[in-house]
Amino acid sequence: MDYDDMLERGIEETPDIESSTGRFEVPEPEVRQEGHATVFENFQSVCSDLGREGRHLLRFLQDELGTSAHIDESRRARLTGEFSRERIRDAVEAYTEQYVLCSECGLPDTELGREQGAEILQCTACGAQSPT
């Protein structure tokens, strides 16, 4: 088998990324106000859907929203201050763009890692690596 045959075979066997069905959708946050705090009810579910640890997403939300927060005994995020569902959704979408979706192929099949002290995003679909 020569190079051209192997190349043609490889192209035929490789799934077409553009034709893959089902665009990844960022999970919709369920939030409610509780006094002067905002409770992110489905925080754990969103973390699972994104494939990320709750502490990592919570740290990002704190920075993005400029507030303090913690994860309660029911695995919900409790944010100090009143934030709308849209504001939380925008922050989760920003997190997804930066820490979940591959910058090369756009797929969510990624893992966070560290290389020489820097945080990197490694795509398991296309093999790309990018700094976060």
PDB file of C-alpha atoms in Angstrom:
ATOM      1  CA  MET A   1       0.000   0.000   0.000  1.00  0.00           C
ATOM      2  CA  ASP A   2       1.576   3.271  -1.079  1.00  0.00           C
ATOM      3  CA  TYR A   3       1.268   6.670   0.574  1.00  0.00           C
ATOM      4  CA  ASP A   4      -1.641   7.895  -1.582  1.00  0.00           C
ATOM      5  CA  ASP A   5      -3.682   4.769  -0.814  1.00  0.00           C
ATOM      6  CA  MET A   6      -3.024   5.119   2.914  1.00  0.00           C
ATOM      7  CA  LEU A   7      -3.933   8.809   2.815  1.00  0.00           C
ATOM      8  CA  GLU A   8      -7.174   8.124   0.968  1.00  0.00           C
ATOM      9  CA  ARG A   9      -8.060   5.336   3.406  1.00  0.00           C
ATOM     10  CA  GLY A  10      -7.321   7.596   6.376  1.00  0.00           C
ATOM     11  CA  ILE A  11      -9.546  10.359   5.001  1.00  0.00           C
ATOM     12  CA  GLU A  12     -12.386   7.891   4.400  1.00  0.00           C
ATOM     13  CA  GLU A  13     -12.162   6.431   7.917  1.00  0.00           C
ATOM     14  CA  THR A  14     -11.864   9.746   9.746  1.00  0.00           C
ATOM     15  CA  PRO A  15     -15.230  11.185  10.798  1.00  0.00           C
ATOM     16  CA  ASP A  16     -15.999  14.594   9.369  1.00  0.00           C
ATOM     17  CA  ILE A  17     -16.066  17.053  12.268  1.00  0.00           C
ATOM     18  CA  GLU A  18     -18.327  19.498  10.431  1.00  0.00           C
ATOM     19  CA  SER A  19     -20.943  16.845   9.747  1.00  0.00           C
ATOM     20  CA  SER A  20     -21.093  15.549  13.305  1.00  0.00           C
ATOM     21  CA  THR A  21     -24.597  15.804  14.677  1.00  0.00           C
ATOM     22  CA  GLY A  22     -25.646  17.619  17.794  1.00  0.00           C
ATOM     23  CA  ARG A  23     -23.994  20.920  18.536  1.00  0.00           C
ATOM     24  CA  PHE A  24     -22.780  21.162  22.136  1.00  0.00           C
ATOM     25  CA  GLU A  25     -25.086  23.356  24.187  1.00  0.00           C
ATOM     26  CA  VAL A  26     -24.088  25.067  27.387  1.00  0.00           C
ATOM     27  CA  PRO A  27     -26.409  23.867  30.162  1.00  0.00           C
ATOM     28  CA  GLU A  28     -28.976  26.433  31.303  1.00  0.00           C
ATOM     29  CA  PRO A  29     -28.351  27.496  34.926  1.00  0.00           C
ATOM     30  CA  GLU A  30     -31.221  27.341  37.395  1.00  0.00           C
ATOM     31  CA  VAL A  31     -30.829  30.187  39.875  1.00  0.00           C
ATOM     32  CA  ARG A  32     -32.932  31.710  42.611  1.00  0.00           C
ATOM     33  CA  GLN A  33     -32.524  34.527  45.080  1.00  0.00           C
ATOM     34  CA  GLU A  34     -32.280  33.718  48.760  1.00  0.00           C
ATOM     35  CA  GLY A  35     -31.993  36.918  50.759  1.00  0.00           C
ATOM     36  CA  HIS A  36     -28.909  38.751  49.502  1.00  0.00           C
ATOM     37  CA  ALA A  37     -27.455  35.599  47.970  1.00  0.00           C
ATOM     38  CA  THR A  38     -27.931  33.861  44.648  1.00  0.00           C
ATOM     39  CA  VAL A  39     -28.254  30.079  44.721  1.00  0.00           C
ATOM     40  CA  PHE A  40     -27.109  28.226  41.593  1.00  0.00           C
ATOM     41  CA  GLU A  41     -29.371  25.178  42.028  1.00  0.00           C
ATOM     42  CA  ASN A  42     -28.049  22.899  39.273  1.00  0.00           C
ATOM     43  CA  PHE A  43     -24.384  23.811  39.748  1.00  0.00           C
ATOM     44  CA  GLN A  44     -23.228  20.193  40.123  1.00  0.00           C
ATOM     45  CA  SER A  45     -25.186  19.122  37.045  1.00  0.00           C
ATOM     46  CA  VAL A  46     -23.656  21.940  34.981  1.00  0.00           C
ATOM     47  CA  CYS A  47     -20.162  20.947  36.156  1.00  0.00           C
ATOM     48  CA  SER A  48     -20.833  17.338  35.141  1.00  0.00           C
ATOM     49  CA  ASP A  49     -22.148  18.390  31.715  1.00  0.00           C
ATOM     50  CA  LEU A  50     -19.053  20.547  31.162  1.00  0.00           C
ATOM     51  CA  GLY A  51     -16.749  17.816  32.482  1.00  0.00           C
ATOM     52  CA  ARG A  52     -15.050  20.138  34.959  1.00  0.00           C
ATOM     53  CA  GLU A  53     -14.533  20.222  38.716  1.00  0.00           C
ATOM     54  CA  GLY A  54     -16.879  22.424  40.700  1.00  0.00           C
ATOM     55  CA  ARG A  55     -14.025  24.273  42.399  1.00  0.00           C
ATOM     56  CA  HIS A  56     -12.624  25.361  39.025  1.00  0.00           C
ATOM     57  CA  LEU A  57     -15.952  26.703  37.733  1.00  0.00           C
ATOM     58  CA  LEU A  58     -16.710  28.352  41.083  1.00  0.00           C
ATOM     59  CA  ARG A  59     -13.355  30.167  41.071  1.00  0.00           C
ATOM     60  CA  PHE A  60     -14.099  31.452  37.560  1.00  0.00           C
ATOM     61  CA  LEU A  61     -17.587  32.624  38.587  1.00  0.00           C
ATOM     62  CA  GLN A  62     -16.119  34.477  41.565  1.00  0.00           C
ATOM     63  CA  ASP A  63     -13.647  36.298  39.322  1.00  0.00           C
ATOM     64  CA  GLU A  64     -16.165  36.965  36.554  1.00  0.00           C
ATOM     65  CA  LEU A  65     -18.907  38.226  38.872  1.00  0.00           C
ATOM     66  CA  GLY A  66     -16.622  39.926  41.381  1.00  0.00           C
ATOM     67  CA  THR A  67     -18.088  38.188  44.408  1.00  0.00           C
ATOM     68  CA  SER A  68     -17.414  35.514  46.974  1.00  0.00           C
ATOM     69  CA  ALA A  69     -19.037  32.101  46.792  1.00  0.00           C
ATOM     70  CA  HIS A  70     -18.974  28.599  48.204  1.00  0.00           C
ATOM     71  CA  ILE A  71     -20.420  25.176  47.474  1.00  0.00           C
ATOM     72  CA  ASP A  72     -22.994  24.181  50.093  1.00  0.00           C
ATOM     73  CA  GLU A  73     -23.815  20.746  51.510  1.00  0.00           C
ATOM     74  CA  SER A  74     -26.326  20.138  48.687  1.00  0.00           C
ATOM     75  CA  ARG A  75     -23.562  20.767  46.079  1.00  0.00           C
ATOM     76  CA  ARG A  76     -25.177  24.055  45.013  1.00  0.00           C
ATOM     77  CA  ALA A  77     -23.141  27.211  44.472  1.00  0.00           C
ATOM     78  CA  ARG A  78     -24.080  30.069  46.792  1.00  0.00           C
ATOM     79  CA  LEU A  79     -22.961  33.434  45.443  1.00  0.00           C
ATOM     80  CA  THR A  80     -22.898  36.526  47.639  1.00  0.00           C
ATOM     81  CA  GLY A  81     -25.073  39.169  45.972  1.00  0.00           C
ATOM     82  CA  GLU A  82     -28.017  39.178  43.622  1.00  0.00           C
ATOM     83  CA  PHE A  83     -27.318  37.979  40.092  1.00  0.00           C
ATOM     84  CA  SER A  84     -29.814  37.313  37.304  1.00  0.00           C
ATOM     85  CA  ARG A  85     -30.031  33.993  35.516  1.00  0.00           C
ATOM     86  CA  GLU A  86     -28.826  35.742  32.349  1.00  0.00           C
ATOM     87  CA  ARG A  87     -25.704  37.056  34.121  1.00  0.00           C
ATOM     88  CA  ILE A  88     -24.897  33.578  35.471  1.00  0.00           C
ATOM     89  CA  ARG A  89     -25.567  32.056  32.033  1.00  0.00           C
ATOM     90  CA  ASP A  90     -23.231  34.580  30.371  1.00  0.00           C
ATOM     91  CA  ALA A  91     -20.498  33.733  32.893  1.00  0.00           C
ATOM     92  CA  VAL A  92     -20.946  29.969  32.323  1.00  0.00           C
ATOM     93  CA  GLU A  93     -20.796  30.548  28.546  1.00  0.00           C
ATOM     94  CA  ALA A  94     -17.578  32.558  28.956  1.00  0.00           C
ATOM     95  CA  TYR A  95     -16.147  29.705  31.052  1.00  0.00           C
ATOM     96  CA  THR A  96     -17.151  27.203  28.375  1.00  0.00           C
ATOM     97  CA  GLU A  97     -15.438  29.231  25.646  1.00  0.00           C
ATOM     98  CA  GLN A  98     -12.229  29.544  27.659  1.00  0.00           C
ATOM     99  CA  TYR A  99     -11.983  26.208  29.483  1.00  0.00           C
ATOM    100  CA  VAL A 100     -14.151  23.631  27.670  1.00  0.00           C
ATOM    101  CA  LEU A 101     -14.359  24.126  23.891  1.00  0.00           C
ATOM    102  CA  CYS A 102     -11.308  23.392  21.758  1.00  0.00           C
ATOM    103  CA  SER A 103      -9.997  26.509  20.021  1.00  0.00           C
ATOM    104  CA  GLU A 104      -9.121  24.472  16.914  1.00  0.00           C
ATOM    105  CA  CYS A 105     -12.069  22.143  16.258  1.00  0.00           C
ATOM    106  CA  GLY A 106     -14.696  23.653  18.580  1.00  0.00           C
ATOM    107  CA  LEU A 107     -15.583  20.351  20.240  1.00  0.00           C
ATOM    108  CA  PRO A 108     -16.051  20.007  24.013  1.00  0.00           C
ATOM    109  CA  ASP A 109     -13.890  16.860  24.175  1.00  0.00           C
ATOM    110  CA  THR A 110     -11.142  18.506  26.194  1.00  0.00           C
ATOM    111  CA  GLU A 111      -9.217  18.057  29.403  1.00  0.00           C
ATOM    112  CA  LEU A 112      -7.467  20.635  31.548  1.00  0.00           C
ATOM    113  CA  GLY A 113      -3.837  19.947  32.259  1.00  0.00           C
ATOM    114  CA  ARG A 114      -0.630  21.606  33.357  1.00  0.00           C
ATOM    115  CA  GLU A 115       2.564  21.831  31.396  1.00  0.00           C
ATOM    116  CA  GLN A 116       5.634  23.572  32.819  1.00  0.00           C
ATOM    117  CA  GLY A 117       3.421  25.335  35.362  1.00  0.00           C
ATOM    118  CA  ALA A 118       0.965  26.705  32.799  1.00  0.00           C
ATOM    119  CA  GLU A 119      -2.644  25.567  32.521  1.00  0.00           C
ATOM    120  CA  ILE A 120      -3.413  24.109  29.099  1.00  0.00           C
ATOM    121  CA  LEU A 121      -6.486  22.787  27.341  1.00  0.00           C
ATOM    122  CA  GLN A 122      -5.889  19.453  25.591  1.00  0.00           C
ATOM    123  CA  CYS A 123      -8.388  18.293  22.978  1.00  0.00           C
ATOM    124  CA  THR A 124      -8.969  14.551  22.902  1.00  0.00           C
ATOM    125  CA  ALA A 125     -10.738  14.842  19.526  1.00  0.00           C
ATOM    126  CA  CYS A 126      -8.114  16.614  17.407  1.00  0.00           C
ATOM    127  CA  GLY A 127      -5.056  16.574  19.677  1.00  0.00           C
ATOM    128  CA  ALA A 128      -4.643  20.353  19.827  1.00  0.00           C
ATOM    129  CA  GLN A 129      -3.158  21.994  22.906  1.00  0.00           C
ATOM    130  CA  SER A 130      -3.758  25.612  23.816  1.00  0.00           C
ATOM    131  CA  PRO A 131      -3.041  27.775  26.857  1.00  0.00           C
ATOM    132  CA  THR A 132      -6.038  28.917  28.855  1.00  0.00           C
TER     133      THR A 132
END
